[in-house]
């Protein structure tokens, strides 16, 4: 029952929106409940950039752009700007131009 208790505690932490996700699985769970949150997607990108996994951060941004509802223009714009900044800082001239 201790494992069950630990698991329930972990799930409760994930429901707490002030809790910072600590793993890709945490981000995936939080995004599943709030897929239109550009803030969450950008945090997910930053999570990968902190571990120098630029390709994974890029992949998260592209997934965000296809996942966020077309009605959420500002949220999509936020992610798109984040992707442009990522390409500007870590990508090549070609990868930056491909974001347009």
mmCIF file of C-alpha atoms in Angstrom:
data_model
loop_
_atom_site.group_PDB
_atom_site.id
_atom_site.type_symbol
_atom_site.label_atom_id
_atom_site.label_comp_id
_atom_site.label_asym_id
_atom_site.label_seq_id
_atom_site.Cartn_x
_atom_site.Cartn_y
_atom_site.Cartn_z
ATOM 1 C CA UNK A 1 0.000 0.000 0.000
ATOM 2 C CA UNK A 2 3.003 2.289 0.377
ATOM 3 C CA UNK A 3 3.552 2.238 -3.404
ATOM 4 C CA UNK A 4 -0.102 3.081 -3.954
ATOM 5 C CA UNK A 5 0.159 5.948 -1.488
ATOM 6 C CA UNK A 6 3.279 7.267 -3.237
ATOM 7 C CA UNK A 7 1.556 7.042 -6.604
ATOM 8 C CA UNK A 8 -1.519 8.898 -5.323
ATOM 9 C CA UNK A 9 0.726 11.593 -3.842
ATOM 10 C CA UNK A 10 2.489 11.955 -7.209
ATOM 11 C CA UNK A 11 -0.843 12.242 -9.061
ATOM 12 C CA UNK A 12 -2.041 14.868 -6.577
ATOM 13 C CA UNK A 13 1.159 16.866 -7.123
ATOM 14 C CA UNK A 14 0.544 16.798 -10.880
ATOM 15 C CA UNK A 15 -2.945 18.190 -10.352
ATOM 16 C CA UNK A 16 -1.432 21.104 -8.445
ATOM 17 C CA UNK A 17 -0.889 23.689 -11.190
ATOM 18 C CA UNK A 18 1.775 25.493 -9.144
ATOM 19 C CA UNK A 19 3.943 22.333 -9.151
ATOM 20 C CA UNK A 20 6.806 22.438 -11.631
ATOM 21 C CA UNK A 21 6.976 19.248 -13.733
ATOM 22 C CA UNK A 22 10.186 17.311 -13.220
ATOM 23 C CA UNK A 23 10.130 14.818 -16.107
ATOM 24 C CA UNK A 24 8.853 14.376 -19.643
ATOM 25 C CA UNK A 25 6.114 12.114 -18.257
ATOM 26 C CA UNK A 26 5.021 14.894 -15.877
ATOM 27 C CA UNK A 27 4.791 17.317 -18.794
ATOM 28 C CA UNK A 28 2.881 14.809 -20.922
ATOM 29 C CA UNK A 29 0.324 14.297 -18.150
ATOM 30 C CA UNK A 30 -0.118 18.026 -17.569
ATOM 31 C CA UNK A 31 -0.438 18.770 -21.282
ATOM 32 C CA UNK A 32 -3.049 16.033 -21.610
ATOM 33 C CA UNK A 33 -5.229 17.987 -19.180
ATOM 34 C CA UNK A 34 -4.405 21.439 -20.592
ATOM 35 C CA UNK A 35 -3.348 21.064 -24.249
ATOM 36 C CA UNK A 36 -3.939 24.715 -25.187
ATOM 37 C CA UNK A 37 -1.552 26.182 -22.604
ATOM 38 C CA UNK A 38 1.370 27.793 -24.420
ATOM 39 C CA UNK A 39 2.992 28.438 -21.046
ATOM 40 C CA UNK A 40 3.082 24.718 -20.322
ATOM 41 C CA UNK A 41 4.381 23.876 -23.796
ATOM 42 C CA UNK A 42 7.115 26.519 -23.473
ATOM 43 C CA UNK A 43 8.122 25.121 -20.073
ATOM 44 C CA UNK A 44 8.332 21.690 -21.699
ATOM 45 C CA UNK A 45 10.629 23.103 -24.407
ATOM 46 C CA UNK A 46 12.779 24.766 -21.737
ATOM 47 C CA UNK A 47 12.976 21.462 -19.846
ATOM 48 C CA UNK A 48 14.667 19.887 -22.873
ATOM 49 C CA UNK A 49 16.860 22.915 -23.561
ATOM 50 C CA UNK A 50 18.218 22.734 -19.997
ATOM 51 C CA UNK A 51 19.453 19.228 -20.837
ATOM 52 C CA UNK A 52 20.823 20.354 -24.237
ATOM 53 C CA UNK A 53 18.249 18.262 -26.126
ATOM 54 C CA UNK A 54 17.472 20.846 -28.798
ATOM 55 C CA UNK A 55 15.856 18.357 -31.193
ATOM 56 C CA UNK A 56 13.416 17.252 -28.504
ATOM 57 C CA UNK A 57 12.584 20.879 -27.660
ATOM 58 C CA UNK A 58 11.999 21.534 -31.358
ATOM 59 C CA UNK A 59 9.767 18.474 -31.555
ATOM 60 C CA UNK A 60 7.735 19.674 -28.549
ATOM 61 C CA UNK A 61 7.211 23.060 -30.239
ATOM 62 C CA UNK A 62 6.029 21.476 -33.483
ATOM 63 C CA UNK A 63 3.704 19.156 -31.577
ATOM 64 C CA UNK A 64 2.320 22.142 -29.672
ATOM 65 C CA UNK A 65 1.563 23.978 -32.902
ATOM 66 C CA UNK A 66 -0.465 21.030 -34.192
ATOM 67 C CA UNK A 67 -2.128 20.317 -30.825
ATOM 68 C CA UNK A 68 -3.240 23.777 -29.685
ATOM 69 C CA UNK A 69 -6.709 24.577 -30.975
ATOM 70 C CA UNK A 70 -6.845 26.848 -34.028
ATOM 71 C CA UNK A 71 -9.168 29.086 -32.009
ATOM 72 C CA UNK A 72 -6.330 29.816 -29.571
ATOM 73 C CA UNK A 73 -4.376 32.144 -31.851
ATOM 74 C CA UNK A 74 -2.422 33.870 -29.051
ATOM 75 C CA UNK A 75 -1.378 30.537 -27.549
ATOM 76 C CA UNK A 76 -0.139 29.326 -30.952
ATOM 77 C CA UNK A 77 1.680 32.620 -31.510
ATOM 78 C CA UNK A 78 3.448 32.276 -28.146
ATOM 79 C CA UNK A 79 4.752 28.821 -29.095
ATOM 80 C CA UNK A 80 5.700 29.957 -32.592
ATOM 81 C CA UNK A 81 7.739 32.842 -31.160
ATOM 82 C CA UNK A 82 9.367 30.351 -28.775
ATOM 83 C CA UNK A 83 10.249 28.101 -31.713
ATOM 84 C CA UNK A 84 11.725 31.032 -33.646
ATOM 85 C CA UNK A 85 13.826 31.976 -30.609
ATOM 86 C CA UNK A 86 14.984 28.362 -30.258
ATOM 87 C CA UNK A 87 16.023 28.237 -33.922
ATOM 88 C CA UNK A 88 17.718 31.636 -33.672
ATOM 89 C CA UNK A 89 19.773 30.563 -30.654
ATOM 90 C CA UNK A 90 20.427 26.861 -31.315
ATOM 91 C CA UNK A 91 19.554 26.166 -34.942
ATOM 92 C CA UNK A 92 21.011 26.955 -38.323
ATOM 93 C CA UNK A 93 20.031 29.660 -40.782
ATOM 94 C CA UNK A 94 18.094 27.000 -42.713
ATOM 95 C CA UNK A 95 16.230 25.719 -39.651
ATOM 96 C CA UNK A 96 15.339 29.293 -38.693
ATOM 97 C CA UNK A 97 14.026 30.062 -42.171
ATOM 98 C CA UNK A 98 12.005 26.816 -42.188
ATOM 99 C CA UNK A 99 9.902 28.116 -39.289
ATOM 100 C CA UNK A 100 8.384 30.747 -41.589
#
